[in-house]
């Protein structure tokens, strides 16, 4: 199974044991991967299900479901202040590989990037590609960018109306909540994780929310606002990390602490 190619499909493509392939997927399987009629591949819906499938023209036949255990025992939500340029692309890619469940981009007082709607679709596409590559069961949720204060309100259990789309119910009231700050005498994240009690969501899974800042770091007011919302300030070490490095370091520390 490890040598078979993987593609992500939408749940709606699966109908009566068949996968209705899009034109793009047909091109990718046939022209890029050089698969022929009867060749097998792995289909994943990004919601926890994998199948062994066989190419049959413009569609594929489901042969059997596959049991894969690649997800973390904790659900991690990353609130990350958008870095400048295309740095967030790499944040999405690397943190998806590391096992993040949800990425919430936020606009802080020092944020330089104000992304277009096309950026959001790009980030979601990158997350899907990275989930395929790293053999994830789930494709992380990438939320629409909101202000930092609005992002903080997500962890209070309230629903937030995102842009012109819908209300997104987010309930992290029982989660571990950390905000990473490079300056100040704050405890290291790894020590906080080791001594923290079990916090679970409604599915019985431990949940962690961690926030990393922009170029130049969080403002004093932003740190105070986060503390008011129940966040614990933590350090990622003695060195000053780039805005695109800090999320990867934070996720790495969490996965090292919780995964055996």
Tab-separated table of N, CA and C in Angstrom, residues 129-239:
chain	number	residue	atom	x	y	z
A	129	UNK	N	-2.881	18.991	-0.397
A	129	UNK	CA	-1.713	18.347	-1.002
A	129	UNK	C	-0.767	17.817	0.065
A	130	UNK	N	-0.569	18.597	1.129
A	130	UNK	CA	0.328	18.163	2.205
A	130	UNK	C	-0.258	16.981	2.970
A	131	UNK	N	-1.589	16.950	3.103
A	131	UNK	CA	-2.233	15.815	3.771
A	131	UNK	C	-2.050	14.538	2.958
A	132	UNK	N	-2.135	14.658	1.631
A	132	UNK	CA	-1.875	13.507	0.768
A	132	UNK	C	-0.448	13.010	0.960
A	133	UNK	N	0.493	13.940	0.897
A	133	UNK	CA	1.905	13.582	0.962
A	133	UNK	C	2.271	12.920	2.283
A	134	UNK	N	1.720	13.428	3.384
A	134	UNK	CA	2.081	12.924	4.704
A	134	UNK	C	1.165	11.804	5.186
A	135	UNK	N	0.267	11.344	4.320
A	135	UNK	CA	-0.648	10.230	4.619
A	135	UNK	C	-1.546	10.521	5.813
A	136	UNK	N	-2.025	11.767	5.867
A	136	UNK	CA	-2.979	12.152	6.906
A	136	UNK	C	-4.343	11.564	6.609
A	137	UNK	N	-5.087	11.284	7.667
A	137	UNK	CA	-6.476	10.881	7.508
A	137	UNK	C	-7.365	12.086	7.258
A	138	UNK	N	-6.989	13.209	7.845
A	138	UNK	CA	-7.811	14.413	7.774
A	138	UNK	C	-7.037	15.562	7.136
A	139	UNK	N	-7.729	16.331	6.331
A	139	UNK	CA	-7.177	17.578	5.814
A	139	UNK	C	-7.517	18.672	6.829
A	140	UNK	N	-6.533	19.409	7.322
A	140	UNK	CA	-6.820	20.445	8.319
A	140	UNK	C	-7.815	21.483	7.806
A	141	UNK	N	-8.583	22.019	8.712
A	141	UNK	CA	-9.483	23.121	8.402
A	141	UNK	C	-8.679	24.419	8.381
A	142	UNK	N	-8.795	25.184	7.312
A	142	UNK	CA	-8.146	26.496	7.237
A	142	UNK	C	-9.253	27.541	7.301
A	143	UNK	N	-9.309	28.292	8.373
A	143	UNK	CA	-10.351	29.289	8.554
A	143	UNK	C	-10.016	30.569	7.799
A	144	UNK	N	-11.014	31.379	7.582
A	144	UNK	CA	-10.786	32.682	6.963
A	144	UNK	C	-10.046	33.593	7.934
A	145	UNK	N	-9.156	34.444	7.441
A	145	UNK	CA	-8.436	35.370	8.324
A	145	UNK	C	-9.382	36.321	9.039
A	146	UNK	N	-9.124	36.519	10.327
A	146	UNK	CA	-9.894	37.464	11.138
A	146	UNK	C	-8.903	38.252	11.991
A	147	UNK	N	-9.377	39.297	12.631
A	147	UNK	CA	-8.505	40.048	13.528
A	147	UNK	C	-8.133	39.172	14.722
A	148	UNK	N	-7.035	39.530	15.363
A	148	UNK	CA	-6.557	38.729	16.492
A	148	UNK	C	-7.601	38.659	17.602
A	149	UNK	N	-8.247	39.790	17.920
A	149	UNK	CA	-9.255	39.785	18.980
A	149	UNK	C	-10.444	38.899	18.625
A	150	UNK	N	-10.835	38.907	17.339
A	150	UNK	CA	-11.912	38.011	16.910
A	150	UNK	C	-11.457	36.557	17.028
A	151	UNK	N	-10.210	36.301	16.665
A	151	UNK	CA	-9.674	34.951	16.815
A	151	UNK	C	-9.686	34.499	18.257
A	152	UNK	N	-9.343	35.392	19.174
A	152	UNK	CA	-9.374	35.037	20.593
A	152	UNK	C	-10.782	34.659	21.047
A	153	UNK	N	-11.779	35.343	20.494
A	153	UNK	CA	-13.149	35.060	20.908
A	153	UNK	C	-13.599	33.672	20.484
A	154	UNK	N	-12.910	33.088	19.492
A	154	UNK	CA	-13.266	31.736	19.071
A	154	UNK	C	-13.096	30.734	20.213
A	155	UNK	N	-12.119	30.951	21.053
A	155	UNK	CA	-11.833	29.971	22.096
A	155	UNK	C	-12.737	30.129	23.314
A	156	UNK	N	-13.626	31.108	23.283
A	156	UNK	CA	-14.556	31.256	24.404
A	156	UNK	C	-15.807	30.407	24.221
A	157	UNK	N	-15.931	29.763	23.051
A	157	UNK	CA	-17.102	28.919	22.816
A	157	UNK	C	-18.194	29.610	22.043
A	158	UNK	N	-17.982	30.881	21.645
A	158	UNK	CA	-18.993	31.601	20.873
A	158	UNK	C	-18.851	31.284	19.390
A	159	UNK	N	-19.920	31.460	18.646
A	159	UNK	CA	-19.843	31.343	17.193
A	159	UNK	C	-19.401	32.675	16.618
A	160	UNK	N	-18.632	32.613	15.571
A	160	UNK	CA	-18.130	33.825	14.940
A	160	UNK	C	-18.558	33.830	13.479
A	161	UNK	N	-19.123	34.928	13.028
A	161	UNK	CA	-19.491	35.040	11.618
A	161	UNK	C	-18.244	35.437	10.832
A	162	UNK	N	-17.855	34.579	9.901
A	162	UNK	CA	-16.628	34.788	9.147
A	162	UNK	C	-16.963	35.385	7.791
A	163	UNK	N	-16.493	36.632	7.584
A	163	UNK	CA	-16.714	37.350	6.323
A	163	UNK	C	-18.186	37.271	5.949
A	164	UNK	N	-18.471	36.872	4.721
A	164	UNK	CA	-19.861	36.852	4.260
A	164	UNK	C	-20.404	35.434	4.174
A	165	UNK	N	-19.732	34.494	4.834
A	165	UNK	CA	-20.091	33.103	4.606
A	165	UNK	C	-21.063	32.562	5.661
A	166	UNK	N	-20.557	32.172	6.812
A	166	UNK	CA	-21.408	31.464	7.741
A	166	UNK	C	-20.877	31.658	9.147
A	167	UNK	N	-21.669	31.253	10.139
A	167	UNK	CA	-21.171	31.233	11.499
A	167	UNK	C	-20.418	29.935	11.729
A	168	UNK	N	-19.226	30.069	12.268
A	168	UNK	CA	-18.390	28.903	12.523
A	168	UNK	C	-18.374	28.638	14.017
A	169	UNK	N	-19.036	27.585	14.500
A	169	UNK	CA	-19.022	27.299	15.934
A	169	UNK	C	-17.690	26.675	16.328
A	170	UNK	N	-16.977	27.331	17.193
A	170	UNK	CA	-15.712	26.811	17.683
A	170	UNK	C	-15.799	26.750	19.201
A	171	UNK	N	-15.592	25.602	19.788
A	171	UNK	CA	-15.672	25.474	21.229
A	171	UNK	C	-14.383	24.871	21.766
A	172	UNK	N	-13.529	25.750	22.295
A	172	UNK	CA	-12.279	25.297	22.880
A	172	UNK	C	-12.248	25.651	24.368
A	173	UNK	N	-13.420	25.722	24.988
A	173	UNK	CA	-13.497	26.187	26.362
A	173	UNK	C	-12.699	25.308	27.317
A	174	UNK	N	-12.538	24.029	27.015
A	174	UNK	CA	-11.821	23.123	27.908
A	174	UNK	C	-10.433	22.764	27.378
A	175	UNK	N	-9.897	23.605	26.522
A	175	UNK	CA	-8.622	23.272	25.903
A	175	UNK	C	-7.458	23.880	26.674
A	176	UNK	N	-6.256	23.348	26.391
A	176	UNK	CA	-5.038	24.021	26.803
A	176	UNK	C	-4.809	25.155	25.807
A	177	UNK	N	-4.500	26.353	26.309
A	177	UNK	CA	-4.358	27.520	25.434
A	177	UNK	C	-3.050	28.235	25.741
A	178	UNK	N	-2.210	28.364	24.717
A	178	UNK	CA	-0.904	28.981	24.888
A	178	UNK	C	-0.683	30.064	23.843
A	179	UNK	N	0.024	31.124	24.237
A	179	UNK	CA	0.457	32.130	23.285
A	179	UNK	C	1.973	32.226	23.399
A	180	UNK	N	2.658	32.091	22.269
A	180	UNK	CA	4.121	32.069	22.252
A	180	UNK	C	4.658	33.499	22.186
A	181	UNK	N	5.576	33.792	23.088
A	181	UNK	CA	6.177	35.123	23.153
A	181	UNK	C	7.688	34.979	23.274
A	182	UNK	N	8.420	35.651	22.385
A	182	UNK	CA	9.869	35.485	22.342
A	182	UNK	C	10.578	36.215	23.470
A	183	UNK	N	10.001	37.295	23.950
A	183	UNK	CA	10.673	38.095	24.976
A	183	UNK	C	9.885	38.037	26.278
A	184	UNK	N	10.615	37.994	27.391
A	184	UNK	CA	9.957	37.885	28.681
A	184	UNK	C	10.322	36.573	29.357
A	185	UNK	N	10.172	36.532	30.658
A	185	UNK	CA	10.524	35.344	31.432
A	185	UNK	C	9.313	34.420	31.547
A	186	UNK	N	9.023	33.733	30.455
A	186	UNK	CA	7.887	32.811	30.443
A	186	UNK	C	8.387	31.367	30.416
A	187	UNK	N	7.627	30.436	30.982
A	187	UNK	CA	8.054	29.034	30.982
A	187	UNK	C	8.097	28.460	29.574
A	188	UNK	N	8.964	27.486	29.367
A	188	UNK	CA	9.071	26.845	28.065
A	188	UNK	C	7.833	25.992	27.801
A	189	UNK	N	7.372	26.010	26.579
A	189	UNK	CA	6.169	25.257	26.218
A	189	UNK	C	6.277	23.787	26.600
A	190	UNK	N	7.455	23.173	26.417
A	190	UNK	CA	7.583	21.740	26.672
A	190	UNK	C	7.311	21.401	28.132
A	191	UNK	N	7.657	22.301	29.056
A	191	UNK	CA	7.411	22.037	30.470
A	191	UNK	C	5.934	22.183	30.810
A	192	UNK	N	5.265	23.120	30.163
A	192	UNK	CA	3.824	23.302	30.393
A	192	UNK	C	3.042	22.082	29.894
A	193	UNK	N	3.437	21.548	28.756
A	193	UNK	CA	2.743	20.391	28.192
A	193	UNK	C	2.929	19.160	29.060
A	194	UNK	N	4.110	19.005	29.636
A	194	UNK	CA	4.388	17.821	30.434
A	194	UNK	C	3.576	17.791	31.713
A	195	UNK	N	3.265	18.951	32.268
A	195	UNK	CA	2.601	18.996	33.565
A	195	UNK	C	1.132	19.391	33.494
A	196	UNK	N	0.633	19.559	32.283
A	196	UNK	CA	-0.767	19.964	32.126
A	196	UNK	C	-1.677	18.761	32.252
A	197	UNK	N	-2.829	18.931	32.889
A	197	UNK	CA	-3.781	17.841	33.003
A	197	UNK	C	-4.513	17.601	31.703
A	198	UNK	N	-5.253	16.535	31.641
A	198	UNK	CA	-5.979	16.180	30.426
A	198	UNK	C	-7.148	17.135	30.211
A	199	UNK	N	-7.201	17.736	29.054
A	199	UNK	CA	-8.312	18.583	28.643
A	199	UNK	C	-8.923	17.960	27.404
A	200	UNK	N	-10.196	17.670	27.419
A	200	UNK	CA	-10.782	16.954	26.303
A	200	UNK	C	-11.938	17.726	25.704
A	201	UNK	N	-12.203	17.439	24.410
A	201	UNK	CA	-13.361	18.009	23.748
A	201	UNK	C	-14.524	17.047	23.842
A	202	UNK	N	-15.611	17.319	23.109
A	202	UNK	CA	-16.791	16.485	23.228
A	202	UNK	C	-16.594	15.105	22.617
A	203	UNK	N	-15.460	14.887	21.935
A	203	UNK	CA	-15.158	13.572	21.386
A	203	UNK	C	-14.173	12.807	22.268
A	204	UNK	N	-13.886	13.378	23.463
A	204	UNK	CA	-12.971	12.710	24.363
A	204	UNK	C	-11.512	12.866	23.983
A	205	UNK	N	-11.198	13.820	23.096
A	205	UNK	CA	-9.834	14.011	22.626
A	205	UNK	C	-9.243	15.260	23.259
A	206	UNK	N	-7.999	15.161	23.681
A	206	UNK	CA	-7.328	16.315	24.251
A	206	UNK	C	-7.185	17.401	23.192
A	207	UNK	N	-7.399	18.646	23.577
A	207	UNK	CA	-7.352	19.753	22.629
A	207	UNK	C	-6.352	20.809	23.085
A	208	UNK	N	-5.612	21.341	22.152
A	208	UNK	CA	-4.608	22.359	22.429
A	208	UNK	C	-4.765	23.483	21.413
A	209	UNK	N	-4.785	24.715	21.887
A	209	UNK	CA	-4.784	25.888	21.019
A	209	UNK	C	-3.484	26.626	21.282
A	210	UNK	N	-2.751	26.945	20.227
A	210	UNK	CA	-1.480	27.648	20.400
A	210	UNK	C	-1.396	28.783	19.389
A	211	UNK	N	-0.958	29.945	19.851
A	211	UNK	CA	-0.883	31.141	19.007
A	211	UNK	C	0.566	31.569	18.838
A	212	UNK	N	0.951	31.858	17.598
A	212	UNK	CA	2.293	32.370	17.316
A	212	UNK	C	2.172	33.710	16.606
A	213	UNK	N	3.138	34.587	16.857
A	213	UNK	CA	3.001	35.975	16.450
A	213	UNK	C	3.599	36.346	15.108
A	214	UNK	N	3.510	37.645	14.764
A	214	UNK	CA	3.998	38.164	13.477
A	214	UNK	C	5.459	38.582	13.575
A	215	UNK	N	5.981	39.108	12.477
A	215	UNK	CA	7.298	39.741	12.520
A	215	UNK	C	7.251	40.880	13.539
A	216	UNK	N	8.205	40.900	14.440
A	216	UNK	CA	8.207	41.919	15.485
A	216	UNK	C	7.499	41.492	16.748
A	217	UNK	N	6.793	40.377	16.696
A	217	UNK	CA	6.153	39.836	17.889
A	217	UNK	C	4.806	40.469	18.205
A	218	UNK	N	4.143	39.889	19.202
A	218	UNK	CA	2.872	40.440	19.686
A	218	UNK	C	3.114	41.756	20.414
A	219	UNK	N	2.119	42.622	20.428
A	219	UNK	CA	2.196	43.823	21.248
A	219	UNK	C	1.843	43.454	22.690
A	220	UNK	N	2.204	44.324	23.616
A	220	UNK	CA	1.884	44.087	25.029
A	220	UNK	C	0.379	43.949	25.213
A	221	UNK	N	-0.389	44.781	24.499
A	221	UNK	CA	-1.835	44.731	24.612
A	221	UNK	C	-2.382	43.407	24.112
A	222	UNK	N	-1.812	42.876	23.042
A	222	UNK	CA	-2.273	41.590	22.503
A	222	UNK	C	-1.994	40.456	23.486
A	223	UNK	N	-0.833	40.490	24.132
A	223	UNK	CA	-0.524	39.479	25.145
A	223	UNK	C	-1.514	39.574	26.308
A	224	UNK	N	-1.800	40.775	26.731
A	224	UNK	CA	-2.752	40.979	27.836
A	224	UNK	C	-4.150	40.511	27.447
A	225	UNK	N	-4.552	40.781	26.212
A	225	UNK	CA	-5.863	40.327	25.752
A	225	UNK	C	-5.930	38.802	25.739
A	226	UNK	N	-4.856	38.158	25.282
A	226	UNK	CA	-4.829	36.698	25.246
A	226	UNK	C	-4.920	36.112	26.652
A	227	UNK	N	-4.190	36.715	27.594
A	227	UNK	CA	-4.240	36.242	28.982
A	227	UNK	C	-5.655	36.364	29.528
A	228	UNK	N	-6.329	37.465	29.175
A	228	UNK	CA	-7.710	37.666	29.626
A	228	UNK	C	-8.639	36.584	29.082
A	229	UNK	N	-8.296	36.013	27.938
A	229	UNK	CA	-9.100	34.944	27.348
A	229	UNK	C	-8.634	33.561	27.784
A	230	UNK	N	-7.736	33.511	28.760
A	230	UNK	CA	-7.323	32.223	29.310
A	230	UNK	C	-6.076	31.618	28.706
A	231	UNK	N	-5.329	32.386	27.891
A	231	UNK	CA	-4.094	31.881	27.308
A	231	UNK	C	-2.945	32.009	28.296
A	232	UNK	N	-2.044	31.055	28.272
A	232	UNK	CA	-0.834	31.102	29.074
A	232	UNK	C	0.345	31.477	28.190
A	233	UNK	N	1.054	32.556	28.495
A	233	UNK	CA	2.238	32.902	27.700
A	233	UNK	C	3.348	31.864	27.914
A	234	UNK	N	3.978	31.458	26.827
A	234	UNK	CA	5.052	30.472	26.903
A	234	UNK	C	6.185	30.886	25.979
A	235	UNK	N	7.342	30.277	26.220
A	235	UNK	CA	8.520	30.506	25.391
A	235	UNK	C	8.772	29.287	24.518
A	236	UNK	N	9.394	29.530	23.357
A	236	UNK	CA	9.827	28.436	22.490
A	236	UNK	C	11.345	28.274	22.526
A	237	UNK	N	12.010	28.950	23.472
A	237	UNK	CA	13.458	28.867	23.578
A	237	UNK	C	14.076	30.238	23.680
A	238	UNK	N	15.382	30.264	23.797
A	238	UNK	CA	16.093	31.520	24.040
A	238	UNK	C	16.366	32.330	22.783
A	239	UNK	N	16.186	31.739	21.632
A	239	UNK	CA	16.470	32.444	20.387
A	239	UNK	C	15.207	33.087	19.811
